[in-house]
CSV table of N, CA and C in Angstrom, one decimal:
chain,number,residue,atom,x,y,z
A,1005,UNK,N,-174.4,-20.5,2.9
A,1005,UNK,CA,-175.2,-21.0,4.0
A,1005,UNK,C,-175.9,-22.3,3.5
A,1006,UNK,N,-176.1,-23.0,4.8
A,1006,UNK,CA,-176.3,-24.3,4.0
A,1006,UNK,C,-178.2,-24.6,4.0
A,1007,UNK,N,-178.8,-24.7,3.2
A,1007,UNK,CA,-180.3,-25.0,3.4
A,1007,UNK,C,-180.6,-26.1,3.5
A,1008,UNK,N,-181.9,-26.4,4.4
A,1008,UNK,CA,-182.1,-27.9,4.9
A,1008,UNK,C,-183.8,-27.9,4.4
A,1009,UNK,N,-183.8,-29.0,4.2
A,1009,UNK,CA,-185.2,-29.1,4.1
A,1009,UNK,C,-185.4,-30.4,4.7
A,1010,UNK,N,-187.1,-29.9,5.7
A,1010,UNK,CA,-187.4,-31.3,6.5
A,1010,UNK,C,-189.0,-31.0,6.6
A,1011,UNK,N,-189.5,-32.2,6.7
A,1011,UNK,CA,-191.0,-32.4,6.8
A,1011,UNK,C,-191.5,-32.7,8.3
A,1012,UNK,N,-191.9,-32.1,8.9
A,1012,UNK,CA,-192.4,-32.4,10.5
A,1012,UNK,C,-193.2,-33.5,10.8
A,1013,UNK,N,-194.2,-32.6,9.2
A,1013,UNK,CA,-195.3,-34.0,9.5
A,1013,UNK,C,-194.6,-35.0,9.3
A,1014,UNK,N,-193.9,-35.4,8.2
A,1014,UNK,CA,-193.7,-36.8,7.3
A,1014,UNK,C,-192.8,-37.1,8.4
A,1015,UNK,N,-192.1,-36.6,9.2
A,1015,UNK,CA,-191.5,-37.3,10.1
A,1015,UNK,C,-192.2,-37.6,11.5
A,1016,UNK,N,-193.6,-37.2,12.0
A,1016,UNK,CA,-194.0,-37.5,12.7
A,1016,UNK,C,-195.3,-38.7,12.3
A,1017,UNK,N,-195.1,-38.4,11.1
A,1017,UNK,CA,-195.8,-39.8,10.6
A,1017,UNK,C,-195.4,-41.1,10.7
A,1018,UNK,N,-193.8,-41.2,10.6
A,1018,UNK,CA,-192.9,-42.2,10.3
A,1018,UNK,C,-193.2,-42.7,12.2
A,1019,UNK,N,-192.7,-41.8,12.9
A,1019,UNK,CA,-193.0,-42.6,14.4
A,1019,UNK,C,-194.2,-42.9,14.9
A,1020,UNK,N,-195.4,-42.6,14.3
A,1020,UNK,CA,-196.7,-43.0,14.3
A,1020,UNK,C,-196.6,-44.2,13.6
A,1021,UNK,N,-196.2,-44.3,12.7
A,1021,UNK,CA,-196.4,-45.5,11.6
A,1021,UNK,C,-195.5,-46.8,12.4
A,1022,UNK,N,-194.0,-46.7,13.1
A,1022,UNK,CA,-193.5,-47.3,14.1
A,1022,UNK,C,-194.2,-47.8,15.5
A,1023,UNK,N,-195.0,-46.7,15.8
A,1023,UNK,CA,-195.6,-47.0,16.9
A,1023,UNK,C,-197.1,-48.1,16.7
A,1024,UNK,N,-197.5,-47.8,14.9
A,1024,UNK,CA,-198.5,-49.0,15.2
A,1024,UNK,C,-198.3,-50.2,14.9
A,1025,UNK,N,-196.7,-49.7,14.6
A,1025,UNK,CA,-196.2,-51.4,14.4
A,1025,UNK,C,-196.1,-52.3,15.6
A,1026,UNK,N,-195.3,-51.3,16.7
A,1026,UNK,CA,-194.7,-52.0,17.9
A,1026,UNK,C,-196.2,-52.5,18.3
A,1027,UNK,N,-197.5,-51.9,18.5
A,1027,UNK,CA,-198.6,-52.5,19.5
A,1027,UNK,C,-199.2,-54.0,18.2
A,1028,UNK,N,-198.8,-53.9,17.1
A,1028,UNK,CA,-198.7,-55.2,16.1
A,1028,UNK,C,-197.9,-56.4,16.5
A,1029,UNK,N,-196.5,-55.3,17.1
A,1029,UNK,CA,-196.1,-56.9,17.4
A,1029,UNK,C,-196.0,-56.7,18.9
A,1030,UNK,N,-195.9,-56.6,19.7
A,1030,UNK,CA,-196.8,-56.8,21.0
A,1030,UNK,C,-197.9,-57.4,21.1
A,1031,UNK,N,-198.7,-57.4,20.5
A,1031,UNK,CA,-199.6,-58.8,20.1
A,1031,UNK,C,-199.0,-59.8,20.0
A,1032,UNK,N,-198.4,-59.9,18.5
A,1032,UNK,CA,-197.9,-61.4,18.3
A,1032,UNK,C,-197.3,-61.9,19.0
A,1033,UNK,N,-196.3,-61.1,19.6
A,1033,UNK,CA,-195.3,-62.0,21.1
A,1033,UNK,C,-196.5,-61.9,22.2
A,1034,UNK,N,-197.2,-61.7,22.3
A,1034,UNK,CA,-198.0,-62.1,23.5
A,1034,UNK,C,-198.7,-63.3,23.4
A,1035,UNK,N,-199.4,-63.3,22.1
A,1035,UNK,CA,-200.2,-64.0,20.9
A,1035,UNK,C,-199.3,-65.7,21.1
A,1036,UNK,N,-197.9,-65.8,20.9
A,1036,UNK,CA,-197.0,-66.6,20.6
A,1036,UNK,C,-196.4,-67.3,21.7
A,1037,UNK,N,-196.5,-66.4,23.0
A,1037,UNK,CA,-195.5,-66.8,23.7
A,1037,UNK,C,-196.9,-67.3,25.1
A,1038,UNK,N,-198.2,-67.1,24.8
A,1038,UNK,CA,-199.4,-67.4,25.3
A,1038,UNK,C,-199.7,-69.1,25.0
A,1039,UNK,N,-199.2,-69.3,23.7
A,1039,UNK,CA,-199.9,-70.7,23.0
A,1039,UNK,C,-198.2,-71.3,23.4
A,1040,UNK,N,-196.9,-70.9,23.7
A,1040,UNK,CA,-195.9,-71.9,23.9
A,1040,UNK,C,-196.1,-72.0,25.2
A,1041,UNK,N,-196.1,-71.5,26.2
A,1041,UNK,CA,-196.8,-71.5,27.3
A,1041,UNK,C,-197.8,-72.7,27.9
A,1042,UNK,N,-198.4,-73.0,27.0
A,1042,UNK,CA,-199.5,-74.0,27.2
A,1042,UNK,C,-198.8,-75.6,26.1
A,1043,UNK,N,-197.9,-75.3,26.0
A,1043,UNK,CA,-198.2,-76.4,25.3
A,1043,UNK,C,-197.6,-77.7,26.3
A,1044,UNK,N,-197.2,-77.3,27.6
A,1044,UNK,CA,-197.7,-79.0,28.3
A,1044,UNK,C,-199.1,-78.8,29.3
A,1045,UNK,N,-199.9,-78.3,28.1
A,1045,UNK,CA,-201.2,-78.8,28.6
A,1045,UNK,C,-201.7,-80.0,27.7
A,1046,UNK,N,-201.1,-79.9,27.1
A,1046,UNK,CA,-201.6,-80.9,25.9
A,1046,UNK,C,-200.7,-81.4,24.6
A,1047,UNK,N,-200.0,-80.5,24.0
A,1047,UNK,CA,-198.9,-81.2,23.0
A,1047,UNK,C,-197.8,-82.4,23.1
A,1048,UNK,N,-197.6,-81.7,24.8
A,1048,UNK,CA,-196.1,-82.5,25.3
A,1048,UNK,C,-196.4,-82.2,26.6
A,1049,UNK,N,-196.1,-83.4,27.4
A,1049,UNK,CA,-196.5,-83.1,29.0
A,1049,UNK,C,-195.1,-84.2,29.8
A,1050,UNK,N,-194.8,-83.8,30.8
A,1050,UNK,CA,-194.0,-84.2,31.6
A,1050,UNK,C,-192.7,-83.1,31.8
A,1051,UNK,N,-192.0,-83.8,32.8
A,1051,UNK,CA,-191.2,-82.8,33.4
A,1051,UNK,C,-190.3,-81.8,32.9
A,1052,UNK,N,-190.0,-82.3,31.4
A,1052,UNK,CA,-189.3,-81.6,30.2
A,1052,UNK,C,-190.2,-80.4,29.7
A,1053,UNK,N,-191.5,-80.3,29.5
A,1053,UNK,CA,-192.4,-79.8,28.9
A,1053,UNK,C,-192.4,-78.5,30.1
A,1054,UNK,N,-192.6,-79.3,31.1
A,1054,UNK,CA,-192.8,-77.8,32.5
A,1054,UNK,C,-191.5,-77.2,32.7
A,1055,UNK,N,-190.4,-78.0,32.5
A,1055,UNK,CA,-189.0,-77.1,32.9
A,1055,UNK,C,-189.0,-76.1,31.5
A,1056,UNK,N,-189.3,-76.8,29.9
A,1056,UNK,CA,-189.2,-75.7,29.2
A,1056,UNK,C,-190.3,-74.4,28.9
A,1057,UNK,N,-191.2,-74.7,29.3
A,1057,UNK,CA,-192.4,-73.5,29.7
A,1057,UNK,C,-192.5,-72.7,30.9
A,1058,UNK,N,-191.1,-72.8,31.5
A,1058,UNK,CA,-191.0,-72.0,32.8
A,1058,UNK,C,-189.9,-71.1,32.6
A,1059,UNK,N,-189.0,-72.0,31.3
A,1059,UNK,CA,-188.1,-70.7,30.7
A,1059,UNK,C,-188.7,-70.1,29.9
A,1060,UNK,N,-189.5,-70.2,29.5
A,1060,UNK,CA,-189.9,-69.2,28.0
A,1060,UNK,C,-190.3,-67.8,28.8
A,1061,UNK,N,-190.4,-67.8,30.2
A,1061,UNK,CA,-191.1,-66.4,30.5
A,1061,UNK,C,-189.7,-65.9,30.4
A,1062,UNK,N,-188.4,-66.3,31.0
A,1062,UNK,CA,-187.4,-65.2,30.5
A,1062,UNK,C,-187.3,-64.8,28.9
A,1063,UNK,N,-187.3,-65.6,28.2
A,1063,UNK,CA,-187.4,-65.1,26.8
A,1063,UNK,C,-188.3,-64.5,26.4
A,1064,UNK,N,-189.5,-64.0,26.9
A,1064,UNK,CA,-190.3,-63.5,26.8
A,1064,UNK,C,-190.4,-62.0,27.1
A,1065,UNK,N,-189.7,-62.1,28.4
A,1065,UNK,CA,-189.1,-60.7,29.3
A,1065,UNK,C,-188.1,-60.6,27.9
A,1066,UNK,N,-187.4,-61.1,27.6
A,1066,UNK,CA,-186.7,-60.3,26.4
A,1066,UNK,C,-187.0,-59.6,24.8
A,1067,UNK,N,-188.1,-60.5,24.3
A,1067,UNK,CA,-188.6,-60.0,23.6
A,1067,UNK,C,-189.5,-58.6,24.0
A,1068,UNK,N,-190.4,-58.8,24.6
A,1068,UNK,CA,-190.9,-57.7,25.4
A,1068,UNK,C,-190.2,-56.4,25.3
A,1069,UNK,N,-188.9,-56.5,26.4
A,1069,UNK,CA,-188.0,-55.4,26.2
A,1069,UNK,C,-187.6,-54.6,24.9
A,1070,UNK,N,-187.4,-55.7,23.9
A,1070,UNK,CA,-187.2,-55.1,22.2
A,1070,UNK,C,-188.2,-54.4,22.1
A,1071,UNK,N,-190.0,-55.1,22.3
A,1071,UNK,CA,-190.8,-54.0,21.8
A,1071,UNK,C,-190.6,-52.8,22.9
A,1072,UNK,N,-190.3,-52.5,24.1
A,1072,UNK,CA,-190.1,-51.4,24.4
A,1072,UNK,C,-189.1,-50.5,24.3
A,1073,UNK,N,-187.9,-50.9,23.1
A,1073,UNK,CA,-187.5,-50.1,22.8
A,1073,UNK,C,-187.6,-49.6,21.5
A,1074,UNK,N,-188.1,-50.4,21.0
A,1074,UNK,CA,-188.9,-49.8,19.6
A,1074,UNK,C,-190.0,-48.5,19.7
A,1075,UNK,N,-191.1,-49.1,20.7
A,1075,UNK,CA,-191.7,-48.2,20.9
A,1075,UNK,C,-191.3,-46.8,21.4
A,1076,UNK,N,-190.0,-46.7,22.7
A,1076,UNK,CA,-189.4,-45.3,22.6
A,1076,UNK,C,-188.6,-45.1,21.4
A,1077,UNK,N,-188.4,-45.7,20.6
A,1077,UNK,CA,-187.4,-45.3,19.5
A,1077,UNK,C,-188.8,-44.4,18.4
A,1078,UNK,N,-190.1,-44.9,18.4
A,1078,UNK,CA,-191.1,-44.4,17.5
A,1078,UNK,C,-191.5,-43.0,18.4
A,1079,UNK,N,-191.4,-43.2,19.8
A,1079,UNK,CA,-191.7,-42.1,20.5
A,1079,UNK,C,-190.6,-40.7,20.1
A,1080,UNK,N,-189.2,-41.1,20.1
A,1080,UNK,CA,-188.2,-40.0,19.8
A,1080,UNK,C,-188.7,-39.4,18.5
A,1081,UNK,N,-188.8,-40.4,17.6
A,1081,UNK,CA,-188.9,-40.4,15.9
A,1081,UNK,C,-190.1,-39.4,15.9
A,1082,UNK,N,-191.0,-39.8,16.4
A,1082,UNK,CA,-192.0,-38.8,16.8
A,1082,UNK,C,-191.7,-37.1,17.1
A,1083,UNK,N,-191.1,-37.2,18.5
A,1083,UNK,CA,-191.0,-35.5,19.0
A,1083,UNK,C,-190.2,-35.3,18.3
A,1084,UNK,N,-188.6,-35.7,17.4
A,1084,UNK,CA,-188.1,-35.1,16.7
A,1084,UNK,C,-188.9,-34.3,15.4
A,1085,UNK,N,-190.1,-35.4,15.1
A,1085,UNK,CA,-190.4,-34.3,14.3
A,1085,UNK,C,-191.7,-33.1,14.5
A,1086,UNK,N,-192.0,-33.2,15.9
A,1086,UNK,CA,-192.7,-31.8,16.2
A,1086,UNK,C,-191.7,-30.9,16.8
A,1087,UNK,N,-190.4,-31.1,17.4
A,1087,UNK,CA,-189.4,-29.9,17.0
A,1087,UNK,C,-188.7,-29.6,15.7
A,1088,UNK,N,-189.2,-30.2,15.0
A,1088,UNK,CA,-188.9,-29.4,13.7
A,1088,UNK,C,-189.8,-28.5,13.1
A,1089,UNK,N,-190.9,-29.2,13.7
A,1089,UNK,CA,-192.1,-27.9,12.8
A,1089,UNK,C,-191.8,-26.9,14.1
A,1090,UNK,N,-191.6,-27.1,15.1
A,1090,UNK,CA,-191.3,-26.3,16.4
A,1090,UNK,C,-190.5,-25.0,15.6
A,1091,UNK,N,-189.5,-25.5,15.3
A,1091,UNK,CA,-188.2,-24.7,14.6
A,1091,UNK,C,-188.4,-24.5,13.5
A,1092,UNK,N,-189.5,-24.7,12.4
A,1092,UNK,CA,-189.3,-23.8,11.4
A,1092,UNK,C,-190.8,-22.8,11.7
A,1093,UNK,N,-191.2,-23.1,12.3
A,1093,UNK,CA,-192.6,-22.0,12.6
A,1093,UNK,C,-191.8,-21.2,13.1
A,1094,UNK,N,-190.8,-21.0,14.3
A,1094,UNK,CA,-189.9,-19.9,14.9
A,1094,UNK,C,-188.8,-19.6,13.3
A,1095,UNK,N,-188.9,-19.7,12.6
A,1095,UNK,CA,-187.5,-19.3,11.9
A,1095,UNK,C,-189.0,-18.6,10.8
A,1096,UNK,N,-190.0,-19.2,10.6
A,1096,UNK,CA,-190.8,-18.7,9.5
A,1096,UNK,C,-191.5,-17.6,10.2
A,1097,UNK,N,-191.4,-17.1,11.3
A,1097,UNK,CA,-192.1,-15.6,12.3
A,1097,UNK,C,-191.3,-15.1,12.5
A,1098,UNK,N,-189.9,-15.0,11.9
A,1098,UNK,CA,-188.8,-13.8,12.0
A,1098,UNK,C,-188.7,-13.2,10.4
């Protein structure tokens, strides 16, 4: 029979520790894509400057989307590991 050994906590630490990463970088792309945004207010101005700060919101929508799948990837990482202590508290009360 095969024996497994697994940590609940240490694995629901790991998706906590993921999850405070994603709202770290959720910032910075917000942070980043806030100050490219503006920059034909003042760095570079004319019609080149507003056609390229009207695309950055699609690139932005994409970034974005990465952090939201980071963040459910820290969310799984997570419940996987409160069904483990799930399952060995049931295997440790038989």
């Amino acid at each position: 029979m095969a024996e497994i050994k697994a940590s609940g906590a240490d694995i629901i630490a790991c998706g906590n520790e993921i999850l405070d990463l994603c709202k770290q970088y959720d910032d910075q792309i917000k942070d980043l894509f806030d100050s490219f945004t503006k920059i034909n207010q003042g760095a570079w101005s004319g019609s080149a400057a507003n056609s390229y700060a009207m695309k950055l919101e699609a690139e932005r929508t994409t970034y974005e989307d990465f952090g939201d799948y980071l963040r459910y990837y820290g969310n799984t990482v997570k419940k996987i590991g409160e069904n483990v202590d799930k399952t060995i508290n049931k295997w440790e009360s038989k």
